[in-house]
PDB file of C-alpha atoms in Angstrom:
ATOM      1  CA  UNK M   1     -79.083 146.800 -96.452  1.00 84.00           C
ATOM      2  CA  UNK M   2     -76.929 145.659 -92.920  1.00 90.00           C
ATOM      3  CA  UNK M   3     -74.036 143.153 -93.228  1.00 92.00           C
ATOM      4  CA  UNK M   4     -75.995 140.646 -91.903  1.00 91.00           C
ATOM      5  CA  UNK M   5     -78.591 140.770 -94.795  1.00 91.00           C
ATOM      6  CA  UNK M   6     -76.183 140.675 -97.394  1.00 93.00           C
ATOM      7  CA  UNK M   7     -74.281 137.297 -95.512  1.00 94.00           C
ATOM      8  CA  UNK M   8     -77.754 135.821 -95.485  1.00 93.00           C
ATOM      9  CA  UNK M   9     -78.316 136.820 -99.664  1.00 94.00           C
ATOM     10  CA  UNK M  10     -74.770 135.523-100.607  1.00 96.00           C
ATOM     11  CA  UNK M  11     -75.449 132.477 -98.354  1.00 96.00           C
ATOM     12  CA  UNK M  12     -79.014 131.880-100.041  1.00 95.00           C
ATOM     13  CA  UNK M  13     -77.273 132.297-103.814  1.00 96.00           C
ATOM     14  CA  UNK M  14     -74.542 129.732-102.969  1.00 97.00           C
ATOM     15  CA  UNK M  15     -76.607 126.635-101.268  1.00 97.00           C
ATOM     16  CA  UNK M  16     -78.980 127.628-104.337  1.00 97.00           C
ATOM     17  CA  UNK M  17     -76.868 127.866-107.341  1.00 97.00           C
ATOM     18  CA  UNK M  18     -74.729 124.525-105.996  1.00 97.00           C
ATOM     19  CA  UNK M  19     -77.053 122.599-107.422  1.00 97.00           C
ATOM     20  CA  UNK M  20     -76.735 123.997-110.934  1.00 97.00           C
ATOM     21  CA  UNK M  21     -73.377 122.169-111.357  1.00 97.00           C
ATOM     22  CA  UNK M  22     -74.978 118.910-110.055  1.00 96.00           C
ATOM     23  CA  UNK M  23     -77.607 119.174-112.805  1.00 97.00           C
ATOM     24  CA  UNK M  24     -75.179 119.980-115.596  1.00 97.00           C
ATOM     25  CA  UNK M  25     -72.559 117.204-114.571  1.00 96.00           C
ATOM     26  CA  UNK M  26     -75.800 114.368-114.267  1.00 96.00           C
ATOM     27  CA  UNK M  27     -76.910 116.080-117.743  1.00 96.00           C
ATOM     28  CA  UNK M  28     -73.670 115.439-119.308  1.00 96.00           C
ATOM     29  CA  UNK M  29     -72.487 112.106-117.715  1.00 96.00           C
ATOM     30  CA  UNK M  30     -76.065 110.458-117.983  1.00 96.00           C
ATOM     31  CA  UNK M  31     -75.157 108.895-114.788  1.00 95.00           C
ATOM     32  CA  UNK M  32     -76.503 109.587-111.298  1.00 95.00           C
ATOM     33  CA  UNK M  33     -75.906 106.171-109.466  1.00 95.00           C
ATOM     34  CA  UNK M  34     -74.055 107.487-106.409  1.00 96.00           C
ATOM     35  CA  UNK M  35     -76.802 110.497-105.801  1.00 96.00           C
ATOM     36  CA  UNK M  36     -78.973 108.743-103.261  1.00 96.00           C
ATOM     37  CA  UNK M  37     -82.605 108.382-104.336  1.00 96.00           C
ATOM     38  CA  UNK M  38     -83.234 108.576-100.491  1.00 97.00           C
ATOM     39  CA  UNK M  39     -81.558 111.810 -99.935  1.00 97.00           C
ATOM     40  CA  UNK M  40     -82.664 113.202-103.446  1.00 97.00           C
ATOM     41  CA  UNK M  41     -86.774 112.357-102.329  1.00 98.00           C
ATOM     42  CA  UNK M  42     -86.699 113.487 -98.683  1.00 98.00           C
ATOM     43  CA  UNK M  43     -84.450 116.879-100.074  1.00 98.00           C
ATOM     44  CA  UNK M  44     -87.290 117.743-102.365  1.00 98.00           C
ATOM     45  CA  UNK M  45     -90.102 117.517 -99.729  1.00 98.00           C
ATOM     46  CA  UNK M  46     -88.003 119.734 -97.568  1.00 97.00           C
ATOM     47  CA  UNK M  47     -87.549 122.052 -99.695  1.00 97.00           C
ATOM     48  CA  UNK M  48     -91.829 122.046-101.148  1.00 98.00           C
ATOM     49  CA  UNK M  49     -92.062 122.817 -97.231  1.00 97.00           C
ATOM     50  CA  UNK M  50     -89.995 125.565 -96.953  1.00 95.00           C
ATOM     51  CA  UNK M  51     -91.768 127.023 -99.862  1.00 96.00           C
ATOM     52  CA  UNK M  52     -94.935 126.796 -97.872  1.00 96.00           C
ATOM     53  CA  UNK M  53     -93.202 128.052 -94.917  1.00 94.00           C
ATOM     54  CA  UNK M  54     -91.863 131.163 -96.811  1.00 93.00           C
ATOM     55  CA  UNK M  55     -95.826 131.587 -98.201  1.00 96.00           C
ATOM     56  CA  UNK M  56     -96.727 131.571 -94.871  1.00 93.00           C
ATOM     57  CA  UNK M  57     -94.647 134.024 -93.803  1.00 91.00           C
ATOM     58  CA  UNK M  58     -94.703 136.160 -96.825  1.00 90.00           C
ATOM     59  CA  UNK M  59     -91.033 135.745 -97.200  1.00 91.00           C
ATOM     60  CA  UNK M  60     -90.221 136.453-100.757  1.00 89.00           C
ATOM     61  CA  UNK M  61     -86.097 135.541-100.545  1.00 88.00           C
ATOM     62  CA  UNK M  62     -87.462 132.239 -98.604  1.00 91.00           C
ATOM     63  CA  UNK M  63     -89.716 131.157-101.297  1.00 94.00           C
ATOM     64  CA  UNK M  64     -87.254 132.356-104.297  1.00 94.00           C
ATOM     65  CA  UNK M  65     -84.359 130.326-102.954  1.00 94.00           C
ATOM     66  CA  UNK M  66     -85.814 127.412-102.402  1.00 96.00           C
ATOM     67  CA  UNK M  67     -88.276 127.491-106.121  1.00 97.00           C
ATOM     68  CA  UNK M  68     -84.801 127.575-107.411  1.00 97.00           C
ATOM     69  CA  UNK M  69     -83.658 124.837-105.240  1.00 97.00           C
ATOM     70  CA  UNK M  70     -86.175 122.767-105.926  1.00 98.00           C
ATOM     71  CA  UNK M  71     -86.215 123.213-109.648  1.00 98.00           C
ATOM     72  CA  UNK M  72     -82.702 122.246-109.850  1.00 97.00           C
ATOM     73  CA  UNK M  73     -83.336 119.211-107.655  1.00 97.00           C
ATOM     74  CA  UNK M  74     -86.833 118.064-109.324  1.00 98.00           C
ATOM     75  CA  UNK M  75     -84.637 117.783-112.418  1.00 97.00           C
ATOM     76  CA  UNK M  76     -81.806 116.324-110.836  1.00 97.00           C
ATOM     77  CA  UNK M  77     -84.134 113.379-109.667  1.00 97.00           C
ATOM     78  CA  UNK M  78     -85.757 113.322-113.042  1.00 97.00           C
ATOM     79  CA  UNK M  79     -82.507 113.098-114.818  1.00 97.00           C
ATOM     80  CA  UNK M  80     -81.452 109.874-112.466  1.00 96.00           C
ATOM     81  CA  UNK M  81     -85.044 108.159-113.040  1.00 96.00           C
ATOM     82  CA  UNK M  82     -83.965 108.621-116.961  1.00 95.00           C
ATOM     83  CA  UNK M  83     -80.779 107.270-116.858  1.00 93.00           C
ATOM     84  CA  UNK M  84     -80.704 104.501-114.043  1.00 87.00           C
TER      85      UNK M  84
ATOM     86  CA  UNK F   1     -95.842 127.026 -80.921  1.00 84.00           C
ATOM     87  CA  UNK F   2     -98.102 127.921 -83.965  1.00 90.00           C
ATOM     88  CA  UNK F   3     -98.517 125.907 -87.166  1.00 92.00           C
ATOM     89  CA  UNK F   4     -95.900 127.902 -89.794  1.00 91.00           C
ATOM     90  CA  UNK F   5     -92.991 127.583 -86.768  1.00 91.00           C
ATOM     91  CA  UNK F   6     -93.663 123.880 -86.573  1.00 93.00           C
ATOM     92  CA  UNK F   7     -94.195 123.349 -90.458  1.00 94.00           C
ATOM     93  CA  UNK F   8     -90.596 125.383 -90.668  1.00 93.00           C
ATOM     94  CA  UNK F   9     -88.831 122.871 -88.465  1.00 94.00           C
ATOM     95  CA  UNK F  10     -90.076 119.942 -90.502  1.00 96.00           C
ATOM     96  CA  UNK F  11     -88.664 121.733 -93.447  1.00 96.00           C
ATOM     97  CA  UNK F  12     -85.507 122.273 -91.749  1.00 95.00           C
ATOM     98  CA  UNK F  13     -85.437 118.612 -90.287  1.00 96.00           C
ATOM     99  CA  UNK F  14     -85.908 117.086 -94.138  1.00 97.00           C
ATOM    100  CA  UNK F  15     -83.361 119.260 -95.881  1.00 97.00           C
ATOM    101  CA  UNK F  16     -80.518 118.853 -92.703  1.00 97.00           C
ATOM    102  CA  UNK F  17     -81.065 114.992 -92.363  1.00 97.00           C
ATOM    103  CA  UNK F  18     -81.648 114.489 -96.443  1.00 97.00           C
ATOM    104  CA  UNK F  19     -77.865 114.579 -96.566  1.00 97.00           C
ATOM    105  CA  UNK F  20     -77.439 111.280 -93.562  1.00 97.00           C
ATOM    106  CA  UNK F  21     -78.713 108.608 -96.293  1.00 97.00           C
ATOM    107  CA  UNK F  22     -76.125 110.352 -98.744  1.00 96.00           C
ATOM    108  CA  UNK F  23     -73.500 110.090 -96.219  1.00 97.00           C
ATOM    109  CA  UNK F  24     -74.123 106.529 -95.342  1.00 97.00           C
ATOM    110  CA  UNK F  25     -74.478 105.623 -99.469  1.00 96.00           C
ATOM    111  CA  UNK F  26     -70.968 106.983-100.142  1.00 96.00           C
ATOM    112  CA  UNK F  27     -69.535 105.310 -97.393  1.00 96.00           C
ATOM    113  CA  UNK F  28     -71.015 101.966 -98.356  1.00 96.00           C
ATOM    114  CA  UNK F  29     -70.747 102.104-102.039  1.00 96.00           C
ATOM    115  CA  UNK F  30     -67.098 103.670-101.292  1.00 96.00           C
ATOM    116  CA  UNK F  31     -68.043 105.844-104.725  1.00 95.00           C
ATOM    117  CA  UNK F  32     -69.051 109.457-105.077  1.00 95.00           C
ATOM    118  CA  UNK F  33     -68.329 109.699-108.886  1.00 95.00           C
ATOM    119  CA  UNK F  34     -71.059 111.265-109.987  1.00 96.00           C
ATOM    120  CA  UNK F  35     -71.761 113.920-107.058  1.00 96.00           C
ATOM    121  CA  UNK F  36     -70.511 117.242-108.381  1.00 96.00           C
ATOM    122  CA  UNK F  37     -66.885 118.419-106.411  1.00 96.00           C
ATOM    123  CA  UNK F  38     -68.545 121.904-107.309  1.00 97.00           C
ATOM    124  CA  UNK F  39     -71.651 121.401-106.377  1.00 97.00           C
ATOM    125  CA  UNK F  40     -70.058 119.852-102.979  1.00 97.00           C
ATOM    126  CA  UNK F  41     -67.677 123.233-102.263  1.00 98.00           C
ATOM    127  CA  UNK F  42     -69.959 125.879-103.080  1.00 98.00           C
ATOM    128  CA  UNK F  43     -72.813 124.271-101.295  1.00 98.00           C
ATOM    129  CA  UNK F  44     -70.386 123.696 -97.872  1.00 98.00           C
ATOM    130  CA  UNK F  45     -69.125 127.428 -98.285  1.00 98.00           C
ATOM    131  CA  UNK F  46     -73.170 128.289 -98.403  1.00 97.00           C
ATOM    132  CA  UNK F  47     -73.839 126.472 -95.280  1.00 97.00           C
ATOM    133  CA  UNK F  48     -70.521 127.719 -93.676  1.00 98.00           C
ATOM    134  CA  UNK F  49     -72.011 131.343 -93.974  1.00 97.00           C
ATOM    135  CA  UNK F  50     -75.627 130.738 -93.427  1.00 95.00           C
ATOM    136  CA  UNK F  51     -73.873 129.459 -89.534  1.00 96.00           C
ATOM    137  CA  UNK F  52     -72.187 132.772 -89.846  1.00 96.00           C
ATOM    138  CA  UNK F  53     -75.540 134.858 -90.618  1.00 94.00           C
ATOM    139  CA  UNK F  54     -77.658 132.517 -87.918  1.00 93.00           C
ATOM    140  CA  UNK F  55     -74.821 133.536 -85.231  1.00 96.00           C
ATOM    141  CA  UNK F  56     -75.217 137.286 -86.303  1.00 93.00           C
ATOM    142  CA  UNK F  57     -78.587 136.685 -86.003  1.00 91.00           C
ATOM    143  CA  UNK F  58     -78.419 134.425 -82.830  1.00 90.00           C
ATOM    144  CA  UNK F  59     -80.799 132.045 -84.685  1.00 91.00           C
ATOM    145  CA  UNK F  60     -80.351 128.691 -82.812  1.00 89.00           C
ATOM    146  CA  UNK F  61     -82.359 126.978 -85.647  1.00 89.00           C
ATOM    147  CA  UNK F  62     -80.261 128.347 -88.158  1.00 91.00           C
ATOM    148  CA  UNK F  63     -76.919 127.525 -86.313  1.00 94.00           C
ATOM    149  CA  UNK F  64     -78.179 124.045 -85.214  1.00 94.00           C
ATOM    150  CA  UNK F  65     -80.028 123.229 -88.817  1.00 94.00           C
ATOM    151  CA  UNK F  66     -76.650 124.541 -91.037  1.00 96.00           C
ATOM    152  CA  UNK F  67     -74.098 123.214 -88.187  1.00 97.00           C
ATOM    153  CA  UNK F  68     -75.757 119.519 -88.812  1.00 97.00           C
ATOM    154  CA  UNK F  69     -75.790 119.951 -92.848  1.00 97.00           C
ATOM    155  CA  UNK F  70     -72.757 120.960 -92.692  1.00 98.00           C
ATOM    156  CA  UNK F  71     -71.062 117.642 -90.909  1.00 98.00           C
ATOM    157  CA  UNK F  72     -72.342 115.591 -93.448  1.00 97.00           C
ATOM    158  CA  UNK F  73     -71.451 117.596 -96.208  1.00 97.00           C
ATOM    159  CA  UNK F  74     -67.559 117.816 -94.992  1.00 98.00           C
ATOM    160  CA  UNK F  75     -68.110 113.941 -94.803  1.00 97.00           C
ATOM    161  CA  UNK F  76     -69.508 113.500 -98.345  1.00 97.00           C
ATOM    162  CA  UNK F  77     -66.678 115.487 -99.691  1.00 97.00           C
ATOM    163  CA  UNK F  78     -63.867 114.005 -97.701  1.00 97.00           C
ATOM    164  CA  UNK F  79     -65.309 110.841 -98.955  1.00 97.00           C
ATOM    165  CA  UNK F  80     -65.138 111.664-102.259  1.00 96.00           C
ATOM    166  CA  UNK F  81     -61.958 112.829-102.159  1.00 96.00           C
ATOM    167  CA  UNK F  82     -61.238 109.235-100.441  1.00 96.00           C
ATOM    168  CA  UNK F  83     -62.413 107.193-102.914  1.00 93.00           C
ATOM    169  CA  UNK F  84     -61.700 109.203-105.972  1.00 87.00           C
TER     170      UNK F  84
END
Protein backbone atom coordinates (compact mmCIF):
# COMPACT_ATOMS: atom_id res chain seq x y z
CA UNK A 1 0.00 0.00 0.00
CA UNK A 2 1.63 3.74 -1.33
CA UNK A 3 1.65 6.73 1.08
CA UNK A 4 -0.99 8.17 -0.59
CA UNK A 5 -3.43 5.25 0.18
CA UNK A 6 -2.70 5.12 3.64
CA UNK A 7 -3.29 9.38 3.92
CA UNK A 8 -6.57 8.67 2.20
CA UNK A 9 -7.46 5.48 4.98
CA UNK A 10 -6.35 7.62 8.03
CA UNK A 11 -8.27 10.57 6.47
CA UNK A 12 -11.50 8.30 5.87
CA UNK A 13 -11.19 6.86 9.78
CA UNK A 14 -10.97 10.43 11.20
CA UNK A 15 -13.99 12.42 9.28
CA UNK A 16 -15.73 8.92 10.14
CA UNK A 17 -15.07 8.20 13.69
CA UNK A 18 -15.64 12.27 14.53
CA UNK A 19 -18.92 11.66 14.70
CA UNK A 20 -18.76 8.99 17.39
CA UNK A 21 -18.00 11.68 20.03
CA UNK A 22 -20.94 13.81 18.72
CA UNK A 23 -23.27 10.85 19.34
CA UNK A 24 -21.95 10.01 22.78
CA UNK A 25 -21.90 13.76 24.04
CA UNK A 26 -25.90 14.24 22.50
CA UNK A 27 -26.44 10.66 24.27
CA UNK A 28 -25.25 11.88 27.50
CA UNK A 29 -26.36 15.59 27.59
CA UNK A 30 -29.91 14.79 26.07
CA UNK A 31 -29.49 18.02 24.38
CA UNK A 32 -28.85 18.74 20.70
CA UNK A 33 -30.32 22.35 20.27
CA UNK A 34 -27.30 24.01 18.65
CA UNK A 35 -26.79 20.91 15.99
CA UNK A 36 -28.68 22.39 13.07
CA UNK A 37 -31.60 20.25 11.90
CA UNK A 38 -30.74 21.86 8.46
CA UNK A 39 -27.22 20.79 8.33
CA UNK A 40 -27.99 17.41 10.20
CA UNK A 41 -30.92 16.53 7.12
CA UNK A 42 -29.01 17.75 4.04
CA UNK A 43 -25.57 15.81 5.76
CA UNK A 44 -27.48 12.58 5.77
CA UNK A 45 -28.68 12.74 2.10
CA UNK A 46 -25.13 13.43 1.16
CA UNK A 47 -23.83 10.94 2.64
CA UNK A 48 -27.04 8.03 1.33
CA UNK A 49 -25.50 9.49 -2.06
CA UNK A 50 -22.14 8.79 -1.64
CA UNK A 51 -23.12 5.36 -0.65
CA UNK A 52 -24.75 5.00 -4.01
CA UNK A 53 -21.87 6.58 -5.60
CA UNK A 54 -19.38 4.11 -3.95
CA UNK A 55 -22.05 1.11 -5.22
CA UNK A 56 -21.67 2.45 -8.37
CA UNK A 57 -18.28 2.38 -8.51
CA UNK A 58 -17.71 -0.72 -6.58
CA UNK A 59 -15.73 1.19 -4.08
CA UNK A 60 -15.75 -0.79 -0.94
CA UNK A 61 -13.66 2.00 1.45
CA UNK A 62 -16.30 4.61 -0.21
CA UNK A 63 -19.31 2.79 0.84
CA UNK A 64 -17.75 1.59 4.40
CA UNK A 65 -16.91 5.14 5.41
CA UNK A 66 -19.74 6.70 4.71
CA UNK A 67 -22.37 3.43 6.23
CA UNK A 68 -20.44 4.41 9.23
CA UNK A 69 -20.98 8.01 8.72
CA UNK A 70 -24.27 7.80 8.23
CA UNK A 71 -25.08 5.49 11.06
CA UNK A 72 -23.54 7.79 13.44
CA UNK A 73 -25.44 10.72 11.95
CA UNK A 74 -29.00 8.87 11.48
CA UNK A 75 -28.68 8.50 15.26
CA UNK A 76 -27.41 11.75 15.93
CA UNK A 77 -30.65 13.23 14.25
CA UNK A 78 -32.73 10.65 16.00
CA UNK A 79 -31.30 11.47 19.32
CA UNK A 80 -32.20 15.46 18.71
CA UNK A 81 -35.90 14.53 17.44
CA UNK A 82 -36.02 12.66 21.08
CA UNK A 83 -34.88 15.22 23.10
CA UNK A 84 -35.95 18.65 21.47
CA UNK B 1 -20.20 13.45 -18.01
CA UNK B 2 -21.92 10.09 -17.08
CA UNK B 3 -24.55 9.54 -14.38
CA UNK B 4 -22.22 8.08 -11.19
CA UNK B 5 -19.67 11.37 -11.84
CA UNK B 6 -22.65 13.66 -11.64
CA UNK B 7 -24.51 11.68 -8.77
CA UNK B 8 -20.81 11.98 -6.93
CA UNK B 9 -20.79 15.75 -7.16
CA UNK B 10 -24.25 16.04 -5.68
CA UNK B 11 -22.95 13.94 -2.89
CA UNK B 12 -20.02 16.06 -2.52
CA UNK B 13 -22.12 19.37 -2.91
CA UNK B 14 -24.63 18.12 0.18
CA UNK B 15 -21.96 16.97 2.59
CA UNK B 16 -19.47 20.36 1.80
CA UNK B 17 -22.44 22.91 1.98
CA UNK B 18 -24.37 20.78 4.98
CA UNK B 19 -21.89 22.54 7.24
CA UNK B 20 -23.06 26.61 5.77
CA UNK B 21 -26.56 26.34 7.73
CA UNK B 22 -24.38 25.12 10.81
CA UNK B 23 -22.12 27.96 10.38
CA UNK B 24 -24.77 30.55 10.04
CA UNK B 25 -26.85 28.78 13.28
CA UNK B 26 -23.82 29.25 15.57
CA UNK B 27 -23.26 32.57 14.55
CA UNK B 28 -26.85 33.60 15.13
CA UNK B 29 -27.66 31.67 18.18
CA UNK B 30 -23.98 32.82 19.37
CA UNK B 31 -24.07 29.03 21.11
CA UNK B 32 -22.28 25.87 20.09
CA UNK B 33 -22.77 24.03 23.47
CA UNK B 34 -23.76 21.01 22.46
CA UNK B 35 -21.48 20.42 19.20
CA UNK B 36 -18.73 18.06 20.31
CA UNK B 37 -14.97 20.12 20.60
CA UNK B 38 -13.86 16.44 19.66
CA UNK B 39 -15.95 15.73 17.23
CA UNK B 40 -15.01 19.40 15.77
CA UNK B 41 -10.88 18.66 15.89
CA UNK B 42 -10.74 15.28 14.70
CA UNK B 43 -13.20 15.91 11.96
CA UNK B 44 -11.02 19.34 10.76
CA UNK B 45 -7.71 17.20 11.07
CA UNK B 46 -9.75 14.54 8.66
CA UNK B 47 -10.55 17.11 6.16
CA UNK B 48 -7.05 18.77 6.55
CA UNK B 49 -5.56 15.40 5.21
CA UNK B 50 -8.16 14.30 2.81
CA UNK B 51 -6.78 18.13 0.99
CA UNK B 52 -3.45 16.54 1.55
CA UNK B 53 -4.39 13.04 -0.19
CA UNK B 54 -6.61 15.02 -3.08
CA UNK B 55 -3.27 17.18 -3.78
CA UNK B 56 -1.20 13.85 -3.91
CA UNK B 57 -3.72 12.74 -5.97
CA UNK B 58 -4.27 16.06 -7.93
CA UNK B 59 -8.03 15.51 -7.36
CA UNK B 60 -9.54 19.02 -7.91
CA UNK B 61 -12.88 17.68 -6.48
CA UNK B 62 -11.30 16.44 -3.56
CA UNK B 63 -9.17 19.66 -2.93
CA UNK B 64 -12.11 21.99 -3.83
CA UNK B 65 -14.94 19.70 -1.88
CA UNK B 66 -12.48 19.30 1.57
CA UNK B 67 -10.92 23.00 1.04
CA UNK B 68 -14.78 24.36 1.32
CA UNK B 69 -15.68 21.89 4.42
CA UNK B 70 -12.96 22.80 5.84
CA UNK B 71 -13.67 26.86 6.07
CA UNK B 72 -16.69 26.27 7.75
CA UNK B 73 -15.51 23.87 10.05
CA UNK B 74 -12.48 26.30 11.29
CA UNK B 75 -15.51 28.78 11.59
CA UNK B 76 -17.76 26.49 13.68
CA UNK B 77 -14.93 25.82 15.98
CA UNK B 78 -13.56 29.30 16.32
CA UNK B 79 -17.09 30.07 17.12
CA UNK B 80 -17.37 27.82 19.67
CA UNK B 81 -14.46 28.67 21.19
CA UNK B 82 -16.02 32.40 20.96
CA UNK B 83 -18.94 31.88 22.65
CA UNK B 84 -17.96 29.23 25.09
Amino acid sequence: MDLTTILGLIAATLTTFSFLPQMIKTWQSKSAKDVSYIMLITFNIGVFLWIIYGISLQSLPVILANGVTLFFNIIILWLKIKYR
